[in-house]
Tab-separated table of C-alpha atoms in Angstrom:
chain	number	residue	atom	x	y	z
A	1	MET	CA	-17.546	-32.314	22.531
A	2	SER	CA	-16.946	-31.151	26.116
A	3	ARG	CA	-14.708	-28.192	26.857
A	4	ALA	CA	-12.295	-30.418	28.775
A	5	LEU	CA	-12.012	-32.900	25.901
A	6	LEU	CA	-11.494	-30.112	23.395
A	7	ALA	CA	-8.797	-28.650	25.601
A	8	ARG	CA	-6.989	-32.019	25.783
A	9	ASN	CA	-7.189	-32.383	22.011
A	10	GLY	CA	-5.896	-28.850	21.611
A	11	ARG	CA	-2.857	-29.572	23.828
A	12	ARG	CA	-2.048	-32.713	21.869
A	13	ALA	CA	-2.225	-30.763	18.623
A	14	LEU	CA	0.074	-27.995	19.787
A	15	PRO	CA	3.386	-29.610	18.817
A	16	LEU	CA	1.964	-30.738	15.473
A	17	ILE	CA	0.130	-27.820	13.918
A	18	TYR	CA	1.705	-24.444	13.429
A	19	GLY	CA	0.651	-21.204	11.781
A	20	GLY	CA	1.658	-19.609	8.532
A	21	ARG	CA	4.453	-17.174	7.885
A	22	ARG	CA	5.766	-13.664	8.001
A	23	GLY	CA	5.281	-11.545	4.915
A	24	THR	CA	3.269	-8.815	3.297
A	25	ASP	CA	-0.345	-9.184	2.268
A	26	THR	CA	-0.536	-8.650	-1.501
A	27	LEU	CA	-3.942	-6.979	-1.293
A	28	SER	CA	-3.314	-4.230	1.227
A	29	GLY	CA	0.462	-4.109	1.543
A	30	VAL	CA	-0.014	-4.663	5.285
A	31	HIS	CA	2.889	-6.453	6.972
A	32	LEU	CA	1.733	-9.684	8.574
A	33	ALA	CA	3.285	-10.673	11.879
A	34	ALA	CA	4.486	-14.201	12.544
A	35	ARG	CA	1.528	-16.533	12.970
A	36	ARG	CA	0.755	-18.135	16.272
A	37	PHE	CA	-0.242	-21.781	16.774
A	38	ILE	CA	-3.373	-22.701	14.846
A	39	VAL	CA	-4.804	-24.830	17.642
A	40	ASP	CA	-4.163	-23.963	21.266
A	41	MET	CA	-6.072	-23.412	24.472
A	42	SER	CA	-7.104	-19.861	23.592
A	43	TYR	CA	-8.499	-21.031	20.257
A	44	SER	CA	-10.503	-23.740	22.016
A	45	ALA	CA	-11.777	-21.371	24.673
A	46	HIS	CA	-12.878	-18.860	22.072
A	47	PHE	CA	-15.319	-21.254	20.540
A	48	MET	CA	-16.419	-23.226	23.566
A	49	ASP	CA	-16.174	-20.986	26.605
A	50	PHE	CA	-17.978	-17.747	25.976
A	51	LYS	CA	-18.009	-16.895	29.688
A	52	GLY	CA	-14.244	-17.172	29.828
A	53	SER	CA	-13.580	-15.023	26.781
A	54	SER	CA	-14.461	-11.594	25.457
A	55	ILE	CA	-17.088	-12.986	23.086
A	56	ALA	CA	-20.647	-12.555	24.253
A	57	SER	CA	-23.039	-15.497	24.064
A	58	SER	CA	-25.626	-13.436	22.201
A	59	MET	CA	-25.625	-10.436	19.900
A	60	LYS	CA	-27.845	-7.962	18.096
A	61	LYS	CA	-28.266	-7.887	14.343
A	62	LEU	CA	-30.556	-6.148	11.869
A	63	VAL	CA	-32.792	-8.440	9.825
A	64	VAL	CA	-35.048	-7.646	6.872
A	65	THR	CA	-38.383	-9.148	7.884
A	66	LYS	CA	-40.579	-7.410	5.296
A	67	LEU	CA	-39.725	-6.200	1.804
A	68	SER	CA	-39.987	-2.417	1.689
A	69	PRO	CA	-37.934	0.615	0.634
A	70	ASN	CA	-38.885	2.077	4.036
A	71	PHE	CA	-35.900	0.868	6.047
A	72	ARG	CA	-37.589	1.258	9.429
A	73	GLU	CA	-40.604	-0.696	8.198
A	74	ALA	CA	-38.555	-3.446	6.550
A	75	VAL	CA	-35.902	-4.065	9.189
A	76	SER	CA	-36.028	-5.164	12.816
A	77	THR	CA	-33.425	-5.642	15.531
A	78	GLN	CA	-33.077	-9.225	16.700
A	79	THR	CA	-31.074	-10.847	19.475
A	80	VAL	CA	-29.495	-14.139	18.403
A	81	ALA	CA	-26.635	-16.427	19.362
A	82	VAL	CA	-23.195	-15.338	18.223
A	83	PRO	CA	-22.410	-17.503	15.162
A	84	THR	CA	-19.497	-19.914	15.007
A	85	PRO	CA	-17.210	-19.521	11.984
A	86	GLY	CA	-16.762	-22.414	9.613
A	87	ASP	CA	-13.431	-23.928	8.651
A	88	ALA	CA	-12.522	-21.153	6.171
A	89	ASP	CA	-14.276	-18.302	7.990
A	90	LEU	CA	-13.492	-15.468	10.361
A	91	LEU	CA	-15.697	-14.244	13.186
A	92	VAL	CA	-15.381	-10.449	13.166
A	93	ARG	CA	-16.454	-8.188	16.004
A	94	ASN	CA	-17.697	-5.161	14.107
A	95	ARG	CA	-16.398	-1.798	15.284
A	96	PHE	CA	-17.824	0.293	12.435
A	97	VAL	CA	-20.370	-0.336	9.672
A	98	GLY	CA	-21.063	1.779	6.597
A	99	ILE	CA	-24.382	3.188	5.406
A	100	ASN	CA	-25.148	3.037	1.686
A	101	ALA	CA	-27.999	4.459	-0.374
A	102	SER	CA	-28.531	0.942	-1.695
A	103	ASP	CA	-29.357	-0.388	1.788
A	104	ILE	CA	-33.026	0.366	1.100
A	105	ASN	CA	-32.855	-1.240	-2.333
A	106	TYR	CA	-31.649	-4.355	-0.561
A	107	SER	CA	-34.389	-4.156	2.066
A	108	ALA	CA	-36.921	-3.792	-0.781
A	109	GLY	CA	-35.639	-6.999	-2.405
A	110	ARG	CA	-34.668	-5.270	-5.643
A	111	TYR	CA	-31.312	-6.952	-6.178
A	112	ASP	CA	-32.428	-10.562	-6.061
A	113	PRO	CA	-36.211	-11.092	-6.185
A	114	SER	CA	-35.733	-14.785	-5.414
A	115	VAL	CA	-34.469	-13.992	-1.901
A	116	LYS	CA	-37.326	-13.803	0.576
A	117	PRO	CA	-37.317	-12.448	4.146
A	118	PRO	CA	-35.910	-12.921	6.659
A	119	PHE	CA	-32.357	-12.044	5.590
A	120	ASP	CA	-29.543	-10.055	7.135
A	121	ALA	CA	-28.959	-6.388	6.276
A	122	GLY	CA	-25.813	-4.321	5.757
A	123	PHE	CA	-22.999	-4.434	3.194
A	124	GLU	CA	-19.736	-3.390	4.815
A	125	GLY	CA	-17.944	-3.531	8.123
A	126	ILE	CA	-14.575	-3.294	9.815
A	127	GLY	CA	-13.399	-4.787	13.083
A	128	GLU	CA	-11.248	-7.353	14.860
A	129	VAL	CA	-11.028	-11.080	14.283
A	130	VAL	CA	-12.192	-12.773	17.496
A	131	GLY	CA	-12.568	-16.323	16.207
A	132	LEU	CA	-11.710	-18.338	13.109
A	133	GLY	CA	-11.804	-21.733	11.491
A	134	LEU	CA	-8.806	-24.029	11.152
A	135	SER	CA	-8.121	-23.330	7.467
A	136	ALA	CA	-8.627	-19.604	7.956
A	137	SER	CA	-5.963	-19.581	10.668
A	138	SER	CA	-3.227	-20.272	8.109
A	139	ARG	CA	-3.584	-16.618	7.118
A	140	TYR	CA	-5.240	-14.854	10.051
A	141	THR	CA	-5.143	-14.916	13.810
A	142	VAL	CA	-7.294	-13.629	16.642
A	143	GLY	CA	-6.751	-9.890	17.016
A	144	ASP	CA	-6.121	-9.166	13.327
A	145	THR	CA	-7.964	-6.155	11.941
A	146	VAL	CA	-9.991	-6.659	8.772
A	147	ALA	CA	-12.604	-4.945	6.630
A	148	TYR	CA	-15.108	-6.704	4.397
A	149	PHE	CA	-17.738	-6.102	1.722
A	150	GLY	CA	-20.581	-8.586	2.003
A	151	SER	CA	-24.076	-9.146	3.366
A	152	GLY	CA	-24.924	-9.243	7.060
A	153	ALA	CA	-22.726	-6.362	8.195
A	154	PHE	CA	-25.393	-4.743	10.378
A	155	ALA	CA	-24.579	-6.941	13.357
A	156	GLU	CA	-22.361	-6.884	16.412
A	157	TYR	CA	-20.537	-9.959	15.070
A	158	THR	CA	-20.362	-11.191	11.464
A	159	VAL	CA	-18.980	-14.374	9.945
A	160	VAL	CA	-16.796	-13.453	6.970
A	161	PRO	CA	-15.129	-15.886	4.527
A	162	ALA	CA	-11.385	-15.420	5.033
A	163	LYS	CA	-10.811	-15.127	1.294
A	164	GLU	CA	-13.144	-12.097	1.171
A	165	ALA	CA	-11.609	-10.216	4.104
A	166	VAL	CA	-9.339	-7.230	3.487
A	167	PRO	CA	-6.450	-6.911	5.992
A	168	VAL	CA	-6.121	-3.316	7.186
A	169	PRO	CA	-3.428	-1.711	9.375
A	170	ALA	CA	-5.933	-0.532	11.992
A	171	VAL	CA	-9.651	-0.384	12.702
A	172	LYS	CA	-10.107	3.086	11.279
A	173	PRO	CA	-13.451	4.147	9.773
A	174	GLU	CA	-11.535	5.725	6.875
A	175	PHE	CA	-10.714	2.251	5.558
A	176	LEU	CA	-14.413	1.415	5.684
A	177	THR	CA	-15.167	4.257	3.259
A	178	LEU	CA	-13.104	2.524	0.580
A	179	LEU	CA	-14.983	-0.783	0.505
A	180	VAL	CA	-18.026	0.306	-1.537
A	181	SER	CA	-17.938	4.084	-1.959
A	182	GLY	CA	-14.254	4.348	-2.839
A	183	ALA	CA	-14.155	1.172	-4.924
A	184	THR	CA	-17.185	2.252	-6.953
A	185	ALA	CA	-15.569	5.570	-7.910
A	186	TYR	CA	-12.132	4.058	-8.534
A	187	ILE	CA	-13.283	1.208	-10.758
A	188	ALA	CA	-16.097	3.061	-12.548
A	189	LEU	CA	-13.885	5.966	-13.599
A	190	LYS	CA	-11.012	3.662	-14.553
A	191	ARG	CA	-13.023	1.122	-16.514
A	192	LEU	CA	-15.838	3.274	-17.920
A	193	GLY	CA	-14.667	6.881	-17.695
A	194	ASP	CA	-11.722	6.706	-20.100
A	195	LEU	CA	-10.457	9.886	-18.448
A	196	ALA	CA	-7.927	11.988	-20.324
A	197	LYS	CA	-5.915	14.887	-18.973
A	198	GLY	CA	-7.652	18.211	-19.507
A	199	GLU	CA	-11.171	16.798	-19.791
A	200	THR	CA	-14.094	18.218	-17.829
A	201	VAL	CA	-15.765	15.912	-15.294
A	202	LEU	CA	-19.058	16.538	-13.501
A	203	VAL	CA	-19.697	14.681	-10.235
A	204	THR	CA	-23.241	14.834	-8.843
A	205	ALA	CA	-23.766	14.548	-5.072
A	206	ALA	CA	-20.048	15.266	-4.962
A	207	ALA	CA	-19.761	15.700	-1.194
A	208	GLY	CA	-21.348	12.330	-0.462
A	209	GLY	CA	-19.843	8.949	0.299
A	210	THR	CA	-18.765	8.033	-3.242
A	211	GLY	CA	-18.796	11.506	-4.790
A	212	GLN	CA	-15.861	12.630	-2.667
A	213	PHE	CA	-13.730	9.876	-4.212
A	214	ALA	CA	-14.850	10.551	-7.774
A	215	VAL	CA	-13.743	14.175	-7.352
A	216	GLN	CA	-10.291	13.153	-6.142
A	217	PHE	CA	-9.686	10.427	-8.725
A	218	ALA	CA	-10.750	12.738	-11.556
A	219	LYS	CA	-8.341	15.398	-10.275
A	220	GLN	CA	-5.549	12.825	-10.077
A	221	ALA	CA	-6.218	12.094	-13.753
A	222	GLY	CA	-5.588	15.744	-14.576
A	223	CYS	CA	-9.217	16.693	-15.208
A	224	HIS	CA	-11.167	19.869	-14.460
A	225	VAL	CA	-13.785	18.812	-11.903
A	226	ILE	CA	-17.248	20.255	-11.252
A	227	GLY	CA	-19.118	19.035	-8.172
A	228	THR	CA	-22.752	19.537	-7.205
A	229	CYS	CA	-23.781	19.892	-3.563
A	230	SER	CA	-26.556	21.352	-1.403
A	231	THR	CA	-24.808	23.647	1.120
A	232	ASN	CA	-21.981	26.144	1.294
A	233	GLU	CA	-20.276	23.945	3.888
A	234	LYS	CA	-20.209	21.088	1.387
A	235	ALA	CA	-18.943	23.454	-1.309
A	236	GLY	CA	-16.081	24.419	0.990
A	237	PHE	CA	-15.255	20.770	1.582
A	238	LEU	CA	-15.219	20.113	-2.158
A	239	LYS	CA	-12.740	22.940	-2.688
A	240	SER	CA	-10.534	21.448	0.025
A	241	ILE	CA	-10.258	18.133	-1.864
A	242	GLY	CA	-9.466	19.772	-5.197
A	243	CYS	CA	-12.850	20.378	-6.851
A	244	ASP	CA	-12.370	23.216	-9.352
A	245	ARG	CA	-15.994	24.371	-9.465
A	246	PRO	CA	-18.335	23.392	-6.630
A	247	ILE	CA	-21.953	24.296	-7.449
A	248	ASN	CA	-24.397	24.665	-4.576
A	249	TYR	CA	-27.593	24.006	-6.481
A	250	THR	CA	-29.703	25.572	-3.723
A	251	ALA	CA	-27.989	28.906	-4.392
A	252	GLU	CA	-27.230	28.632	-8.128
A	253	ASP	CA	-29.240	27.383	-11.084
A	254	LEU	CA	-27.335	24.264	-12.087
A	255	ALA	CA	-28.566	24.124	-15.684
A	256	LYS	CA	-27.842	27.798	-16.359
A	257	THR	CA	-24.428	27.611	-14.694
A	258	LEU	CA	-23.326	24.610	-16.750
A	259	LYS	CA	-24.578	26.139	-19.993
A	260	LYS	CA	-22.892	29.487	-19.315
A	261	GLU	CA	-19.565	28.282	-17.924
A	262	TYR	CA	-19.173	25.079	-19.954
A	263	PRO	CA	-20.646	25.808	-23.394
A	264	GLN	CA	-18.600	23.008	-25.000
A	265	GLY	CA	-20.244	20.473	-22.698
A	266	ILE	CA	-19.071	17.925	-20.146
A	267	ASP	CA	-16.762	15.076	-21.154
A	268	VAL	CA	-17.560	12.700	-18.290
A	269	VAL	CA	-20.426	12.698	-15.777
A	270	TYR	CA	-20.330	10.555	-12.608
A	271	GLU	CA	-24.045	10.426	-11.809
A	272	SER	CA	-25.834	9.034	-8.758
A	273	VAL	CA	-28.990	11.128	-8.368
A	274	GLY	CA	-31.224	10.268	-11.335
A	275	GLY	CA	-34.431	11.933	-12.474
A	276	SER	CA	-34.121	15.560	-13.549
A	277	ILE	CA	-30.400	15.600	-12.724
A	278	LEU	CA	-29.822	12.677	-15.079
A	279	GLU	CA	-31.785	14.490	-17.791
A	280	LEU	CA	-29.632	17.600	-17.281
A	281	ALA	CA	-26.487	15.477	-17.424
A	282	VAL	CA	-27.541	13.981	-20.760
A	283	ASN	CA	-28.259	17.428	-22.176
A	284	SER	CA	-24.895	18.722	-20.940
A	285	LEU	CA	-22.693	16.059	-22.524
A	286	ALA	CA	-19.951	17.138	-24.898
A	287	THR	CA	-19.231	15.417	-28.191
A	288	LYS	CA	-18.079	11.872	-27.373
A	289	GLY	CA	-19.143	12.463	-23.773
A	290	ARG	CA	-19.539	9.553	-21.340
A	291	LEU	CA	-22.218	9.466	-18.657
A	292	ILE	CA	-21.632	6.884	-15.934
A	293	VAL	CA	-24.745	5.928	-13.955
A	294	ILE	CA	-23.759	4.490	-10.574
A	295	GLY	CA	-27.189	4.985	-8.991
A	296	PHE	CA	-30.344	7.074	-8.861
A	297	ILE	CA	-30.921	7.841	-5.199
A	298	SER	CA	-33.762	10.260	-5.909
A	299	GLY	CA	-36.015	7.287	-6.707
A	300	TYR	CA	-34.945	4.684	-4.159
A	301	GLN	CA	-37.589	5.603	-1.588
A	302	SER	CA	-40.439	5.265	-4.097
A	303	ALA	CA	-42.460	2.098	-4.635
A	304	SER	CA	-40.735	1.349	-7.951
A	305	GLY	CA	-37.292	2.525	-6.888
A	306	ILE	CA	-36.929	4.355	-10.202
A	307	PRO	CA	-37.250	8.142	-10.550
A	308	PRO	CA	-39.171	9.596	-13.539
A	309	PHE	CA	-36.962	10.102	-16.599
A	310	LYS	CA	-37.918	11.669	-19.909
A	311	GLY	CA	-35.951	9.522	-22.291
A	312	GLY	CA	-38.011	9.662	-25.469
A	313	THR	CA	-35.373	11.658	-27.348
A	314	LEU	CA	-32.394	9.932	-25.709
A	315	PRO	CA	-31.296	7.971	-28.822
A	316	VAL	CA	-31.210	11.167	-30.869
A	317	LYS	CA	-29.229	13.075	-28.252
A	318	LEU	CA	-26.630	10.317	-27.946
A	319	LEU	CA	-26.337	9.918	-31.713
A	320	GLN	CA	-25.922	13.629	-32.376
A	321	LYS	CA	-23.001	13.801	-29.950
A	322	SER	CA	-21.574	10.281	-30.389
A	323	ALA	CA	-22.107	10.135	-26.649
A	324	SER	CA	-22.767	7.150	-24.388
A	325	ILE	CA	-24.439	6.214	-21.122
A	326	ARG	CA	-22.697	3.494	-19.155
A	327	GLY	CA	-24.111	1.689	-16.135
A	328	PHE	CA	-21.924	0.556	-13.239
A	329	PHE	CA	-22.837	-2.026	-10.564
A	330	LEU	CA	-19.913	-2.946	-8.312
A	331	PRO	CA	-20.618	-6.721	-8.040
A	332	HIS	CA	-20.104	-6.975	-11.817
A	333	PHE	CA	-16.527	-5.700	-11.477
A	334	LEU	CA	-15.149	-7.808	-8.642
A	335	GLY	CA	-12.207	-8.793	-10.835
A	336	ASP	CA	-10.960	-5.222	-10.377
A	337	TYR	CA	-11.650	-5.076	-6.649
A	338	ARG	CA	-8.369	-6.283	-5.174
A	339	GLU	CA	-6.269	-3.891	-7.245
A	340	ALA	CA	-8.604	-1.008	-6.410
A	341	MET	CA	-8.464	-1.658	-2.662
A	342	SER	CA	-4.692	-2.083	-2.672
A	343	SER	CA	-4.189	1.163	-4.566
A	344	MET	CA	-6.572	3.171	-2.387
A	345	ILE	CA	-5.145	1.863	0.895
A	346	GLN	CA	-1.680	2.847	-0.256
A	347	MET	CA	-2.879	6.301	-1.352
A	348	PHE	CA	-4.518	6.865	2.036
A	349	ALA	CA	-1.377	5.735	3.855
A	350	LYS	CA	0.681	8.242	1.852
A	351	GLY	CA	-1.733	11.091	2.533
A	352	GLN	CA	-2.847	11.205	-1.103
A	353	LEU	CA	-6.520	10.418	-0.484
A	354	VAL	CA	-9.069	12.092	1.798
A	355	CYS	CA	-11.658	9.720	3.269
A	356	GLU	CA	-14.247	11.962	4.895
A	357	VAL	CA	-16.406	10.231	7.517
A	358	ASP	CA	-19.711	11.517	8.915
A	359	PHE	CA	-20.613	10.009	12.299
A	360	GLY	CA	-23.705	12.173	12.643
A	361	ASP	CA	-22.179	14.435	15.282
A	362	LEU	CA	-24.595	17.184	14.184
A	363	ALA	CA	-27.646	14.902	14.078
A	364	GLU	CA	-30.518	15.746	16.440
A	365	GLU	CA	-29.930	12.737	18.692
A	366	GLY	CA	-26.168	12.911	18.419
A	367	LYS	CA	-23.451	10.656	17.077
A	368	PHE	CA	-24.357	7.304	15.518
A	369	VAL	CA	-23.301	4.845	18.220
A	370	GLY	CA	-24.687	1.349	18.701
A	371	LEU	CA	-26.362	-0.928	16.185
A	372	ASP	CA	-29.791	0.670	16.605
A	373	ALA	CA	-28.291	3.954	15.388
A	374	VAL	CA	-28.259	2.457	11.864
A	375	PHE	CA	-31.928	3.456	11.517
A	376	ARG	CA	-31.159	7.094	12.317
A	377	ALA	CA	-28.116	7.016	10.043
A	378	VAL	CA	-30.179	5.860	7.057
A	379	ASP	CA	-32.712	8.641	7.680
A	380	TYR	CA	-29.886	11.177	8.026
A	381	MET	CA	-28.353	10.193	4.705
A	382	TYR	CA	-31.686	10.303	2.863
A	383	ALA	CA	-32.310	13.772	4.288
A	384	GLY	CA	-29.161	14.808	2.396
A	385	ARG	CA	-27.412	15.975	5.536
A	386	ASN	CA	-24.238	13.951	5.316
A	387	LEU	CA	-20.855	15.282	4.340
A	388	GLY	CA	-18.755	12.285	3.355
A	389	LYS	CA	-19.468	8.653	4.136
A	390	VAL	CA	-22.064	7.926	6.829
A	391	VAL	CA	-20.605	5.510	9.379
A	392	VAL	CA	-22.021	3.963	12.563
A	393	GLU	CA	-19.811	2.985	15.488
A	394	VAL	CA	-21.203	-0.380	16.526
A	395	ALA	CA	-18.974	-0.985	19.529
A	396	PRO	CA	-16.186	0.818	21.410
A	397	PRO	CA	-12.578	-0.422	21.196
A	398	SER	CA	-11.824	-3.670	22.991
A	399	VAL	CA	-10.610	-3.248	26.550
A	400	SER	CA	-7.801	-5.693	25.928
A	401	ASN	CA	-5.578	-5.978	22.893
A	402	SER	CA	-4.502	-9.488	23.823
A	403	LYS	CA	-4.777	-12.330	21.345
A	404	LEU	CA	-6.945	-14.166	23.880
């Protein structure tokens, strides 16, 4: 269809098709402004006239071209046409994308062995809606700010199903931290932690992307919180968010400290490191203790993806303490996701939740800016240098805030 014909059709449709409504989004509590016309000249131009709009004709994205836990080896930058959203989709210009330890599990093909390269990389992004399908426009409009949790986030533009988008008040990287890292801690502790006031909770890698949230949610539940970290700076950060006993394991012997200061054991462990730390966590459990495994980052870079674990006596140890080990994988708990996001967004808005972001300002080559910086950001996180959630700024703010 020519641009002129589409424009004529758009003008004819103007008196007939109107947008949705005013109201409040039930997921985020964000007030939605009155909708504009679903079909109008700007809508037509957005999809058909790239030169006349702010949408580029091509974009960069990161694609897994070879299965490997070595992110740089597995992933390449490609230049492709900007995709067109389907009827129920949004086209989002990504402002920020989040880095997760599991990015290299994904690039290694560990989550779904049936999926073969090439496939798009990245799990989470936040940005502005710059295009949308007809059905999607009953709820969204160009210029809306949204976050999302789904594949293909490592790109300058991403097509996101409207039903999976999370409306957010602004394109702030803090909201991005909630999508995977925050939601994992919130749901895992709520569904599997069975936290009770006065219990002792140990969070490993506590100053990282998800650890920071586990510390805060455990404190909100009235628990005494221990957090492991690797530097005094991180220990200071943990104190600032309410951690009762930060332990810098490079300066203190973790096993001896836990045994001396917590002889009755740990009631709940939020564990993401694996290997020897997981073994220590098992040995440190209290009677009826619960150990939640949300990952094992210490093994992700290996060929198998699994760190060594001496589990021969595990059944005996669990039986003697009536203890349990519980695994958590976020995609299995999507029924809890909307409530978790709504609650966390409201807590952040009220100043009740710290969402620490690490843009790599102290990295050798500077702040993580531009899509190619994702490679450096992954290396930075696996070097254990991050304090908080590692985030890459894909693009600067739009020059114009118009609805185009």
